[in-house]
Coordinates of C-alpha atoms in Angstrom, one line a residue:
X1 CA 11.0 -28.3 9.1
X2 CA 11.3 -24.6 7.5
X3 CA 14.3 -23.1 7.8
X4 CA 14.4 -19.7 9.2
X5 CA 15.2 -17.8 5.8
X6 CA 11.6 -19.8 4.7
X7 CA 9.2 -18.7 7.6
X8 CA 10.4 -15.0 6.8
X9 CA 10.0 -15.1 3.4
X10 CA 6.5 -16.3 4.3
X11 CA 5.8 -14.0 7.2
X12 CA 7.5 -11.1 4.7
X13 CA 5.1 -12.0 1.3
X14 CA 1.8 -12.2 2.8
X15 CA -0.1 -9.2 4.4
X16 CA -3.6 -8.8 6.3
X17 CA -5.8 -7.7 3.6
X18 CA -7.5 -5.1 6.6
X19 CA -4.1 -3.5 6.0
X20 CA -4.6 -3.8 2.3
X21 CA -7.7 -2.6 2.2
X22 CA -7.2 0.5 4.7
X23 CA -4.0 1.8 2.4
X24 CA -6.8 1.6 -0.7
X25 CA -9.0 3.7 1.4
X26 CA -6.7 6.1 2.1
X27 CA -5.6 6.3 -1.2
X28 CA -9.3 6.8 -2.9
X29 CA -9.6 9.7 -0.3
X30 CA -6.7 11.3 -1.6
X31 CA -8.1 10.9 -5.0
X32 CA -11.6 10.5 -4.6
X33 CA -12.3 11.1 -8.2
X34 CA -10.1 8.3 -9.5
X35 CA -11.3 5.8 -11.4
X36 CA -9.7 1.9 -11.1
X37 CA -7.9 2.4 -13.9
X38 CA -6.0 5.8 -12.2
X39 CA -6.0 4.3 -8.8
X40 CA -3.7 1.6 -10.0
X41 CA -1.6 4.1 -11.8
X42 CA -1.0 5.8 -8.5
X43 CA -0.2 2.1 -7.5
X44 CA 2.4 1.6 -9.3
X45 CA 3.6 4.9 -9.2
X46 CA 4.1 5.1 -5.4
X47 CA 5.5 1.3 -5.5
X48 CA 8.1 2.1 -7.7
X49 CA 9.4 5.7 -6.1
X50 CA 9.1 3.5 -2.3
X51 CA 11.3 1.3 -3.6
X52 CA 13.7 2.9 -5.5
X53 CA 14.1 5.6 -2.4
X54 CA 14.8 2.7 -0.3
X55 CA 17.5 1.1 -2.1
X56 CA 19.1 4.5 -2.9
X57 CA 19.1 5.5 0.8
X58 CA 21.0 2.3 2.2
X59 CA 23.3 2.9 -1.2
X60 CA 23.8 6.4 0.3
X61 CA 24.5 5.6 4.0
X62 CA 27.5 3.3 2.8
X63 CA 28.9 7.6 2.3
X64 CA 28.8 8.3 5.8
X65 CA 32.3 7.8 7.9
X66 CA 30.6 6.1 11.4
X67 CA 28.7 3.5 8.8
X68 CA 31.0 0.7 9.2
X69 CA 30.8 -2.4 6.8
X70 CA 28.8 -4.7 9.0
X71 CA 26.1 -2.1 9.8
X72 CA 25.9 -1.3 6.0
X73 CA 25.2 -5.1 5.7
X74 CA 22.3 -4.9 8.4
X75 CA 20.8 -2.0 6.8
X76 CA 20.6 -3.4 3.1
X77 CA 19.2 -6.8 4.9
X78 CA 16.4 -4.7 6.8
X79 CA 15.8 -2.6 3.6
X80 CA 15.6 -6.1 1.5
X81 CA 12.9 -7.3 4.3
X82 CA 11.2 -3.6 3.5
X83 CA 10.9 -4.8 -0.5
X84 CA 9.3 -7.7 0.5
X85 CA 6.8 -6.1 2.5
X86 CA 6.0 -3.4 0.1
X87 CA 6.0 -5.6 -3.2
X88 CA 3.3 -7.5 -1.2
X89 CA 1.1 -4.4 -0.2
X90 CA 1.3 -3.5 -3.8
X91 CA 0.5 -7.1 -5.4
X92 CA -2.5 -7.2 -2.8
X93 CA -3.6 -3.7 -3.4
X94 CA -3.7 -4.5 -7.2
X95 CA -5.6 -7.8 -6.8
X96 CA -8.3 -6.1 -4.5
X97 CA -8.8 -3.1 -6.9
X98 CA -9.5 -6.2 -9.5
X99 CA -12.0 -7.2 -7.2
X100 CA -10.2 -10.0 -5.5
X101 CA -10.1 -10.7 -2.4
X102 CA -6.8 -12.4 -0.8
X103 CA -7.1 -13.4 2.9
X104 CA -5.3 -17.0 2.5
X105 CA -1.9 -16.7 3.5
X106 CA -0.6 -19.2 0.6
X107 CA -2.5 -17.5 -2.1
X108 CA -1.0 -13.9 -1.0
X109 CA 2.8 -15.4 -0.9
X110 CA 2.3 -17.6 -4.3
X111 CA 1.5 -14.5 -5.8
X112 CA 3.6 -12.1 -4.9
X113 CA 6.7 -14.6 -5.7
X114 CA 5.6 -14.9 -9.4
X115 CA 5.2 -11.5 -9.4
X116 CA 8.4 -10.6 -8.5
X117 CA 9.9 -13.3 -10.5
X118 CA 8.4 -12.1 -13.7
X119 CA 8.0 -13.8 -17.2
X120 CA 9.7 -16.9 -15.8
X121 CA 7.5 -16.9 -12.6
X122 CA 3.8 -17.2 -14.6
X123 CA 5.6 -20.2 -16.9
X124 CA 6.4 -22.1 -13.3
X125 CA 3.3 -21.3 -12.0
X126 CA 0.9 -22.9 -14.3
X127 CA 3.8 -25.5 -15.1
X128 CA 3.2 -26.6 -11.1
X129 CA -0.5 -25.9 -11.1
X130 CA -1.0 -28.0 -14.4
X131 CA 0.9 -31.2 -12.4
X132 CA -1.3 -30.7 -9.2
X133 CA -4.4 -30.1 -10.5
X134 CA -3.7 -32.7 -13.8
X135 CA -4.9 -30.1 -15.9
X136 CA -3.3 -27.6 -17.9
X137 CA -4.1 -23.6 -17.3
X138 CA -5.0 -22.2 -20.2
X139 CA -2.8 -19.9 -21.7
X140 CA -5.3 -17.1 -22.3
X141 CA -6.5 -17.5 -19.0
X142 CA -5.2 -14.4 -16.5
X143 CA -2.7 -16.1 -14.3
X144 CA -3.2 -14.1 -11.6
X145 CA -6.9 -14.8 -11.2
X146 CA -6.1 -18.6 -11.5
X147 CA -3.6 -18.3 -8.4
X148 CA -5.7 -16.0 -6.2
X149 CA -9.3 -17.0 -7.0
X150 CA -9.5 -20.4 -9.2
X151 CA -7.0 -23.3 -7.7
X152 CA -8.6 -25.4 -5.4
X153 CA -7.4 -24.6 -2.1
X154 CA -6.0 -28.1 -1.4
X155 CA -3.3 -27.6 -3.8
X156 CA -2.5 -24.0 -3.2
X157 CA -0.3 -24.9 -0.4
X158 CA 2.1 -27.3 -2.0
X159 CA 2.5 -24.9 -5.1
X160 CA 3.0 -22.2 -2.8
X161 CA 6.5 -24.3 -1.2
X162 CA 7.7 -25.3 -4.5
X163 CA 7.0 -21.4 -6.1
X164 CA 9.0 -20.8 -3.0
X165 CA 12.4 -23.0 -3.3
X166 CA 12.8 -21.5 -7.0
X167 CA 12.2 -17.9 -5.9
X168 CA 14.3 -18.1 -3.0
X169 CA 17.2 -19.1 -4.7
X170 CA 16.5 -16.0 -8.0
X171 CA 16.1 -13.8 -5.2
X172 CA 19.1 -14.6 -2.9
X173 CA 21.1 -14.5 -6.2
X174 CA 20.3 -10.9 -7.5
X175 CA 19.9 -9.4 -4.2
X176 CA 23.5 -10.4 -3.3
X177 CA 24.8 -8.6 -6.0
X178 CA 22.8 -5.8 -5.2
X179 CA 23.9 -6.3 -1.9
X180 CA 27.7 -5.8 -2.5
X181 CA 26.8 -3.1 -4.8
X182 CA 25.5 -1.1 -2.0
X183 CA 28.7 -1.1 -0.1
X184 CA 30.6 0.7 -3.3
X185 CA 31.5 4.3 -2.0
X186 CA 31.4 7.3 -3.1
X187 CA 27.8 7.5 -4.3
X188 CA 28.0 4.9 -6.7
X189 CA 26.1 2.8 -4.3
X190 CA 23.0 5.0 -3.8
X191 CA 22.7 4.5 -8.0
X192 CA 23.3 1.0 -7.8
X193 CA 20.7 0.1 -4.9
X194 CA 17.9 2.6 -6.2
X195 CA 18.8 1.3 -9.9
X196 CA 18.8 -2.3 -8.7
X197 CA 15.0 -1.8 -6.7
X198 CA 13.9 0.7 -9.5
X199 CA 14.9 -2.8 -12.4
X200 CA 13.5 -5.9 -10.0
X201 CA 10.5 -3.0 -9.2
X202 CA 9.7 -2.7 -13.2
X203 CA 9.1 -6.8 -13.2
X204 CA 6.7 -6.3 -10.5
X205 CA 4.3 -4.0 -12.3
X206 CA 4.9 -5.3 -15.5
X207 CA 3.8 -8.6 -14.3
X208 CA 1.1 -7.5 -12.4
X209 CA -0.3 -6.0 -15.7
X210 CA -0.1 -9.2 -17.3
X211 CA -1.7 -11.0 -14.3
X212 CA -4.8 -9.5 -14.2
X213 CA -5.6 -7.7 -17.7
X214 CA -7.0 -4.1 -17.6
X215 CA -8.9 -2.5 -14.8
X216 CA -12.4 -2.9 -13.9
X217 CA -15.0 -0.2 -14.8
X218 CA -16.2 0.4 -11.0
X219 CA -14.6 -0.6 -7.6
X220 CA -16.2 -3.2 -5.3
X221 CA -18.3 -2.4 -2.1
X222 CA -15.2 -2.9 0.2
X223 CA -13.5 -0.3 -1.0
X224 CA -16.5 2.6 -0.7
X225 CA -15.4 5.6 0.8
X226 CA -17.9 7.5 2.5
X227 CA -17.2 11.3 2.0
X228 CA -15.7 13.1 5.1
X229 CA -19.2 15.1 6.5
X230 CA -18.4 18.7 6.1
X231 CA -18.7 21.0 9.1
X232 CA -21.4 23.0 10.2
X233 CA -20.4 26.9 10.2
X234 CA -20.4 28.5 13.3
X235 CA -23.1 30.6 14.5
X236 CA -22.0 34.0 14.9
X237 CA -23.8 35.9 17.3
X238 CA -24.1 39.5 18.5
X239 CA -20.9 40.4 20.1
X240 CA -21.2 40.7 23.7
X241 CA -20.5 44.3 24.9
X242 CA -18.8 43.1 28.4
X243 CA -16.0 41.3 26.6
X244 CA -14.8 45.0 25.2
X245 CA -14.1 46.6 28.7
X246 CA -11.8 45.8 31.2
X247 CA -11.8 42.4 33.6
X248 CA -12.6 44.4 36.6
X249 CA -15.5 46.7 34.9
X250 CA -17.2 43.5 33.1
X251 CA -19.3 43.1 35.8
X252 CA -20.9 46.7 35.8
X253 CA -22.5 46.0 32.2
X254 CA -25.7 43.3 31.8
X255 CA -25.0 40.3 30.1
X256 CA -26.4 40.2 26.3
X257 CA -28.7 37.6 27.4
X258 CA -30.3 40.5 29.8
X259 CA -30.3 43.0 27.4
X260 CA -32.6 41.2 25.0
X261 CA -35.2 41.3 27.3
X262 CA -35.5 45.3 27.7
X263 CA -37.7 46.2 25.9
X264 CA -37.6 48.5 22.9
X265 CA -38.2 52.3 23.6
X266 CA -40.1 54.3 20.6
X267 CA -40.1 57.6 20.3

């Protein structure tokens, strides 16, 4: 039976891809003239200044004098939960943009642990994914194509658990020092926490580089952005003369719609 650390790691690495693909959206309309290439620049950009924020701020709120020790602790856990969430979004957003679609739950949370887990990561992944499948993944071959798109689905699952019970322990390990480092007064733990994200963050994009190669030349259909309809100016009519008097003396004067139909005196 999973523990309760296990089912939110699982509920933390693995996000709707409607989500993923409505933050793409959003992000093309922004930039509606970027290319995949540039939108996964601004991808990694934004990932990397999210993060880093986050860990300075909890760093920073160990400064205030009502921020006991315990609610420091609570923050940096609900700010570790936020990295998790947002290293997903951006591992997602990346594999969508390569024209990947994610929307199995095992395939989402494999990749975003060997994402996070770097170098070493990609070497247990198709270490694991050679012994289930009893066939080696070649090494030329883009890893994170083989772990979205090319395992059989049967054996996604089981590499997806033991991915899990390595990562679990890497992570648990460096976030705990980043953790304690937090606490540290005085500033110091705003720079350790946003230099601690900003380090782990790096692996992330790095990796995801390596996962995938370069960008595609053109996006796929399901991120098409339909270009916002512009509106229709307004008419502008003849101003009507009752609106220049008085509220009591409007009613003296013909409405405009009367006075287009008197007709036109020539002398």
């Amino acid at each position: 039976m999973a523990s309760g650390l296990d089912r939110t790691v699982d509920r933390l690495l693995s996000v709707q891809r409607p989500a993923v693909l409505a933050h793409l959206r959003g992000i093309r309309r922004l930039h509606p003239d970027a290319d995949p290439t540039r939108l996964i620049t601004i991808l990694e950009r934004r990932y990397l200044a999210a993060v880093t924020s986050g860990g300075a701020a909890v760093g920073a709120s160990s400064m205030l004098p009502f921020v006991g020790t315990g609610t420091a602790l609570a923050l940096s856990g609900a700010e570790t939960a936020g990295f998790l969430e947002t290293t997903a979004l951006f591992a997602q957003s990346v594999t969508e943009v390569h024209g990947i679609a994610v929307s199995d739950r095992d395939r989402a949370r494999a990749l975003v642990m060997t994402l996070m887990m770097g170098k070493a990561g990609s070497d247990l992944l198709r270490q694991i994914a050679g012994q289930a499948t009893g066939t080696g993944v070649t090494r030329n071959a883009y890893w994170g194509q083989v772990v979205t798109s090319s395992l059989p689905s049967m054996v996604v699952g089981p590499i997806a658990d033991q991915l899990k019970r390595v990562f679990v322990k890497r992570f648990a390990v460096g976030q705990g020092a980043n953790v304690v480092g937090r606490l540290v007064p005085f500033g110091v733990g705003a720079a350790i926490g946003g230099v601690g994200n900003l380090v782990l963050g790096r692996t992330v994009v790095q990796s995801s580089r390596s996962a995938f190669g370069p960008a595609p030349l053109w996006f796929t259909s399901d991120l098409e952005i339909t270009p916002r309809e512009a509106k229709a100016p307004r008419e502008r009519g003849r101003l009507d003369p009752r609106r220049m008097l008085p509220s009591g003396r409007r009613k003296d004067l013909p409405a405009l719609e009367e006075l287009d139909r008197v007709p036109d005196i020539r002398i």
